[in-house]
Structure formats: structure tokens, C-alpha cells
């Protein structure tokens, strides 16, 4: 499975009708090749999260490459300020508890090139372990990025499903495991910071998308 996630940042003057039209065109272009297509407006509260998420699943990278020129053309319009984009593979970790997904969250991070590979692996291991401690996380996936574009050289994408927005903004963000093990990778005052840039974005979904 090859995935592409794009965080689309619209210019300030764009209106809802222009965004809705763009979303429809992206769905139409991706649908013939994609196994799953999510194009939805972002919810308030993100960090560099853009105005729209386009999250696409393909059987393999060749299917993505077949539609990539048309997707790129749709995103090369005056209404778009810029796009943060990642292409990646990986296997999702099933939800450890029964959960009806209603929110999809994605986190793009840029890990500094000078970081010790062993430290990067520790960061990855501790991130993947979050669902073992934080009960509101449903299906999740941490992947190293194969292709990156946008405001930073994105190296990882961490995505999760939640039953509701409170599960992300409450237990996920405030859990002691997050404070003790995850925050230090992002905060130079807490420990060995290795993440230099991030995009935190989320949107409503109707059923599983990871």
C-alpha cells in the first residue's frame, strides 16, 4: 500500500465554494486509481495544518504516479498558497480497543539530519507505543517518508484515528506518556530535541481511513 497525504493551504481570499470545488475535482481525479480517497476541510486547532487534507491510498506507487500529474495540475491554481506533501508506505497498527472512527489526525515531522540513527529509532519506537498507553487512539501508523515537498523536508508521518475530537485534544495531548516520552523530542527544554518542524492537522471522517 502506497499513501499520499497533502495538507493544502489556501490563500486568505479563497471562499468555501472554491474549496468545495477543488475538493470535488481532487476526488474525481484520484478515484480511478486510488483504493481510498479522503479530501476534507481541516478542523480548527491545528499547527501549520492547512485548510484541507487530501489523503489517498493506492495499491502501489505506480498507481499514484499515474494520477500524480493530474493531481499536481489541480493544485497549481491561484487559490492555493502552498502544499505540504508526503508519500510513504507502511503497515497500520490495528486499534487496540473497539472504536468507531470519526476523526483522522496526521502529524508531519522533520527530524534533523544530524540526529543519531539510534536516537531516531528510539523516537519511532516510543511514538509507535503511544496506543498502548493512550486509550483514545484507534488505528495508527508511523511511517518514514519516501517523497516530501512543501515547507520542510518531512521525514516522518504519524497518523491516527479517534472516535471524537476530545480523544485527540484531551487524553492524547495531556497524557503523562506524552509528557514524559514524546514532548522531549519536540521541546529543547525537555530533552534531546530532534524534530525541527511539524504540521499537526485533523479532519472529520466517516469510517476507517488508515
Tab-separated table of C-alpha atoms in Angstrom:
chain	number	residue	atom	x	y	z
A	1	UNK	CA	0.000	0.000	0.000
A	2	UNK	CA	1.351	3.414	-1.003
A	3	UNK	CA	-0.129	6.514	0.630
A	4	UNK	CA	-0.023	10.195	-0.191
A	5	UNK	CA	-1.092	12.890	2.258
A	6	UNK	CA	-1.284	16.540	1.247
A	7	UNK	CA	-2.034	19.487	3.520
A	8	UNK	CA	-3.429	22.176	1.256
A	9	UNK	CA	-3.042	25.799	2.373
A	10	UNK	CA	-5.455	28.133	0.595
A	11	UNK	CA	-4.903	31.844	0.114
A	12	UNK	CA	-6.784	34.032	2.548
A	13	UNK	CA	-9.171	35.311	-0.140
A	14	UNK	CA	-10.483	31.828	-1.047
A	15	UNK	CA	-14.134	31.158	-0.277
A	16	UNK	CA	-15.970	27.990	0.696
A	17	UNK	CA	-17.297	27.378	-2.806
A	18	UNK	CA	-13.804	27.428	-4.300
A	19	UNK	CA	-12.600	24.961	-1.659
A	20	UNK	CA	-15.568	22.661	-2.241
A	21	UNK	CA	-14.995	22.738	-5.999
A	22	UNK	CA	-11.309	21.891	-5.553
A	23	UNK	CA	-12.173	19.000	-3.217
A	24	UNK	CA	-14.576	17.568	-5.779
A	25	UNK	CA	-12.028	17.778	-8.584
A	26	UNK	CA	-9.349	16.083	-6.464
A	27	UNK	CA	-11.723	13.221	-5.626
A	28	UNK	CA	-12.664	12.789	-9.290
A	29	UNK	CA	-9.049	12.743	-10.454
A	30	UNK	CA	-7.857	10.305	-7.763
A	31	UNK	CA	-10.810	7.912	-7.762
A	32	UNK	CA	-9.964	5.783	-10.840
A	33	UNK	CA	-6.644	4.630	-9.348
A	34	UNK	CA	-6.962	5.096	-5.592
A	35	UNK	CA	-8.218	2.444	-3.203
A	36	UNK	CA	-9.328	5.104	-0.692
A	37	UNK	CA	-9.856	8.828	-1.106
A	38	UNK	CA	-10.311	11.356	1.680
A	39	UNK	CA	-10.499	15.037	0.810
A	40	UNK	CA	-11.896	17.096	3.668
A	41	UNK	CA	-11.568	20.509	5.302
A	42	UNK	CA	-9.337	20.658	8.341
A	43	UNK	CA	-10.784	21.296	11.779
A	44	UNK	CA	-9.721	24.281	13.873
A	45	UNK	CA	-6.805	23.945	16.265
A	46	UNK	CA	-4.058	22.534	14.057
A	47	UNK	CA	-0.491	23.786	13.712
A	48	UNK	CA	0.567	24.542	10.116
A	49	UNK	CA	-2.267	22.176	9.237
A	50	UNK	CA	-3.602	23.882	6.142
A	51	UNK	CA	-7.227	24.276	5.127
A	52	UNK	CA	-7.802	20.896	3.501
A	53	UNK	CA	-6.433	17.361	3.848
A	54	UNK	CA	-6.124	15.085	0.826
A	55	UNK	CA	-5.317	11.555	1.980
A	56	UNK	CA	-5.033	8.899	-0.737
A	57	UNK	CA	-4.352	5.144	-0.669
A	58	UNK	CA	-3.022	3.241	-3.685
A	59	UNK	CA	-2.222	-0.430	-4.217
A	60	UNK	CA	1.304	0.571	-5.213
A	61	UNK	CA	3.333	3.618	-6.124
A	62	UNK	CA	2.769	3.154	-9.863
A	63	UNK	CA	-0.945	3.856	-9.383
A	64	UNK	CA	-0.067	7.117	-7.648
A	65	UNK	CA	2.366	8.096	-10.401
A	66	UNK	CA	-0.389	7.564	-12.976
A	67	UNK	CA	-2.597	10.254	-11.411
A	68	UNK	CA	0.112	12.481	-9.937
A	69	UNK	CA	0.300	14.870	-12.948
A	70	UNK	CA	-3.461	15.480	-12.810
A	71	UNK	CA	-3.397	15.993	-9.028
A	72	UNK	CA	-0.485	18.402	-9.412
A	73	UNK	CA	-2.400	20.321	-12.071
A	74	UNK	CA	-5.400	20.697	-9.772
A	75	UNK	CA	-3.135	22.043	-7.039
A	76	UNK	CA	-1.435	24.557	-9.338
A	77	UNK	CA	-4.163	27.174	-9.121
A	78	UNK	CA	-4.145	30.735	-7.728
A	79	UNK	CA	-6.408	29.771	-4.812
A	80	UNK	CA	-3.626	27.644	-3.280
A	81	UNK	CA	-0.818	29.265	-1.313
A	82	UNK	CA	1.262	26.123	-0.810
A	83	UNK	CA	1.027	22.380	-0.175
A	84	UNK	CA	2.879	20.206	2.323
A	85	UNK	CA	3.041	16.706	0.884
A	86	UNK	CA	4.362	13.265	1.825
A	87	UNK	CA	4.420	9.897	0.075
A	88	UNK	CA	5.017	6.792	2.171
A	89	UNK	CA	4.399	3.099	2.772
A	90	UNK	CA	3.930	1.083	5.936
A	91	UNK	CA	1.547	-1.113	7.841
A	92	UNK	CA	-1.135	0.267	10.154
A	93	UNK	CA	-1.352	-0.862	13.761
A	94	UNK	CA	-4.933	-2.000	14.432
A	95	UNK	CA	-6.904	-0.209	17.111
A	96	UNK	CA	-6.218	-1.935	20.451
A	97	UNK	CA	-9.807	-1.242	21.560
A	98	UNK	CA	-13.179	-1.098	19.799
A	99	UNK	CA	-13.630	2.341	18.266
A	100	UNK	CA	-15.818	3.904	15.566
A	101	UNK	CA	-13.513	6.362	13.750
A	102	UNK	CA	-14.809	9.905	13.335
A	103	UNK	CA	-11.584	11.960	13.309
A	104	UNK	CA	-8.422	11.454	11.251
A	105	UNK	CA	-5.259	13.127	12.500
A	106	UNK	CA	-1.914	13.403	10.728
A	107	UNK	CA	1.382	14.788	12.027
A	108	UNK	CA	4.192	15.555	9.590
A	109	UNK	CA	7.570	15.972	11.241
A	110	UNK	CA	11.024	16.917	10.044
A	111	UNK	CA	13.804	15.227	12.013
A	112	UNK	CA	17.166	16.965	11.761
A	113	UNK	CA	19.719	15.271	9.512
A	114	UNK	CA	22.381	15.208	12.239
A	115	UNK	CA	20.278	13.122	14.640
A	116	UNK	CA	21.893	9.864	15.755
A	117	UNK	CA	20.126	6.969	13.955
A	118	UNK	CA	19.766	5.134	17.270
A	119	UNK	CA	18.028	8.170	18.768
A	120	UNK	CA	15.703	8.372	15.751
A	121	UNK	CA	14.804	4.713	16.233
A	122	UNK	CA	14.027	5.411	19.899
A	123	UNK	CA	11.767	8.291	18.867
A	124	UNK	CA	9.995	5.974	16.432
A	125	UNK	CA	9.620	3.189	18.980
A	126	UNK	CA	8.192	5.498	21.665
A	127	UNK	CA	5.790	7.067	19.169
A	128	UNK	CA	4.502	3.691	17.962
A	129	UNK	CA	3.920	2.661	21.585
A	130	UNK	CA	1.508	5.523	22.291
A	131	UNK	CA	-1.680	3.469	21.667
A	132	UNK	CA	-0.560	1.047	24.406
A	133	UNK	CA	-0.972	3.852	26.932
A	134	UNK	CA	-3.428	6.344	25.427
A	135	UNK	CA	-6.788	4.628	25.184
A	136	UNK	CA	-8.419	7.090	22.796
A	137	UNK	CA	-6.070	6.250	19.898
A	138	UNK	CA	-7.615	3.924	17.355
A	139	UNK	CA	-5.814	2.561	14.309
A	140	UNK	CA	-2.452	4.287	13.842
A	141	UNK	CA	0.588	4.269	11.600
A	142	UNK	CA	4.070	5.762	11.848
A	143	UNK	CA	5.997	5.826	8.578
A	144	UNK	CA	9.230	7.145	7.233
A	145	UNK	CA	8.586	9.440	4.288
A	146	UNK	CA	9.730	8.400	0.801
A	147	UNK	CA	8.814	11.628	-1.001
A	148	UNK	CA	8.464	15.064	0.585
A	149	UNK	CA	7.514	18.540	-0.595
A	150	UNK	CA	6.454	21.800	0.981
A	151	UNK	CA	7.711	23.980	3.799
A	152	UNK	CA	10.213	21.444	5.227
A	153	UNK	CA	11.959	18.182	4.312
A	154	UNK	CA	9.408	15.925	6.022
A	155	UNK	CA	10.917	12.699	7.337
A	156	UNK	CA	8.029	11.004	9.201
A	157	UNK	CA	4.255	10.921	9.201
A	158	UNK	CA	2.298	9.807	12.291
A	159	UNK	CA	-1.417	9.246	11.707
A	160	UNK	CA	-4.223	8.089	13.987
A	161	UNK	CA	-7.991	7.653	14.135
A	162	UNK	CA	-10.208	8.813	17.022
A	163	UNK	CA	-13.830	8.337	17.973
A	164	UNK	CA	-14.182	12.087	18.553
A	165	UNK	CA	-12.166	15.282	18.710
A	166	UNK	CA	-11.987	15.167	22.516
A	167	UNK	CA	-9.946	11.971	22.259
A	168	UNK	CA	-7.233	13.910	20.421
A	169	UNK	CA	-7.356	17.274	22.176
A	170	UNK	CA	-7.784	15.747	25.650
A	171	UNK	CA	-6.253	12.358	26.531
A	172	UNK	CA	-3.762	12.309	23.655
A	173	UNK	CA	-2.277	15.739	24.257
A	174	UNK	CA	-2.416	15.656	28.057
A	175	UNK	CA	-1.467	12.046	28.833
A	176	UNK	CA	1.588	11.528	31.104
A	177	UNK	CA	3.149	9.240	28.477
A	178	UNK	CA	3.063	12.152	26.032
A	179	UNK	CA	4.708	14.483	28.551
A	180	UNK	CA	7.390	12.021	29.636
A	181	UNK	CA	8.345	10.353	26.351
A	182	UNK	CA	7.111	12.306	23.341
A	183	UNK	CA	7.365	16.013	24.186
A	184	UNK	CA	11.126	15.819	24.698
A	185	UNK	CA	11.673	15.059	21.002
A	186	UNK	CA	9.996	18.377	20.137
A	187	UNK	CA	10.989	20.707	23.007
A	188	UNK	CA	14.658	21.722	23.501
A	189	UNK	CA	13.949	22.490	27.152
A	190	UNK	CA	12.672	18.959	27.818
A	191	UNK	CA	15.383	16.765	26.329
A	192	UNK	CA	17.193	15.755	23.132
A	193	UNK	CA	15.050	17.650	20.628
A	194	UNK	CA	15.344	16.154	17.134
A	195	UNK	CA	12.157	17.461	15.455
A	196	UNK	CA	12.738	20.840	13.839
A	197	UNK	CA	9.403	21.417	12.023
A	198	UNK	CA	5.905	19.943	12.211
A	199	UNK	CA	2.421	20.083	10.754
A	200	UNK	CA	-0.436	18.941	13.026
A	201	UNK	CA	-3.716	18.589	11.155
A	202	UNK	CA	-7.003	16.719	11.516
A	203	UNK	CA	-10.427	16.408	9.913
A	204	UNK	CA	-13.752	14.636	10.290
A	205	UNK	CA	-14.152	11.189	8.710
A	206	UNK	CA	-16.974	8.721	8.244
A	207	UNK	CA	-15.446	5.325	8.986
A	208	UNK	CA	-11.897	3.944	8.885
A	209	UNK	CA	-9.386	5.693	6.624
A	210	UNK	CA	-5.965	4.450	7.805
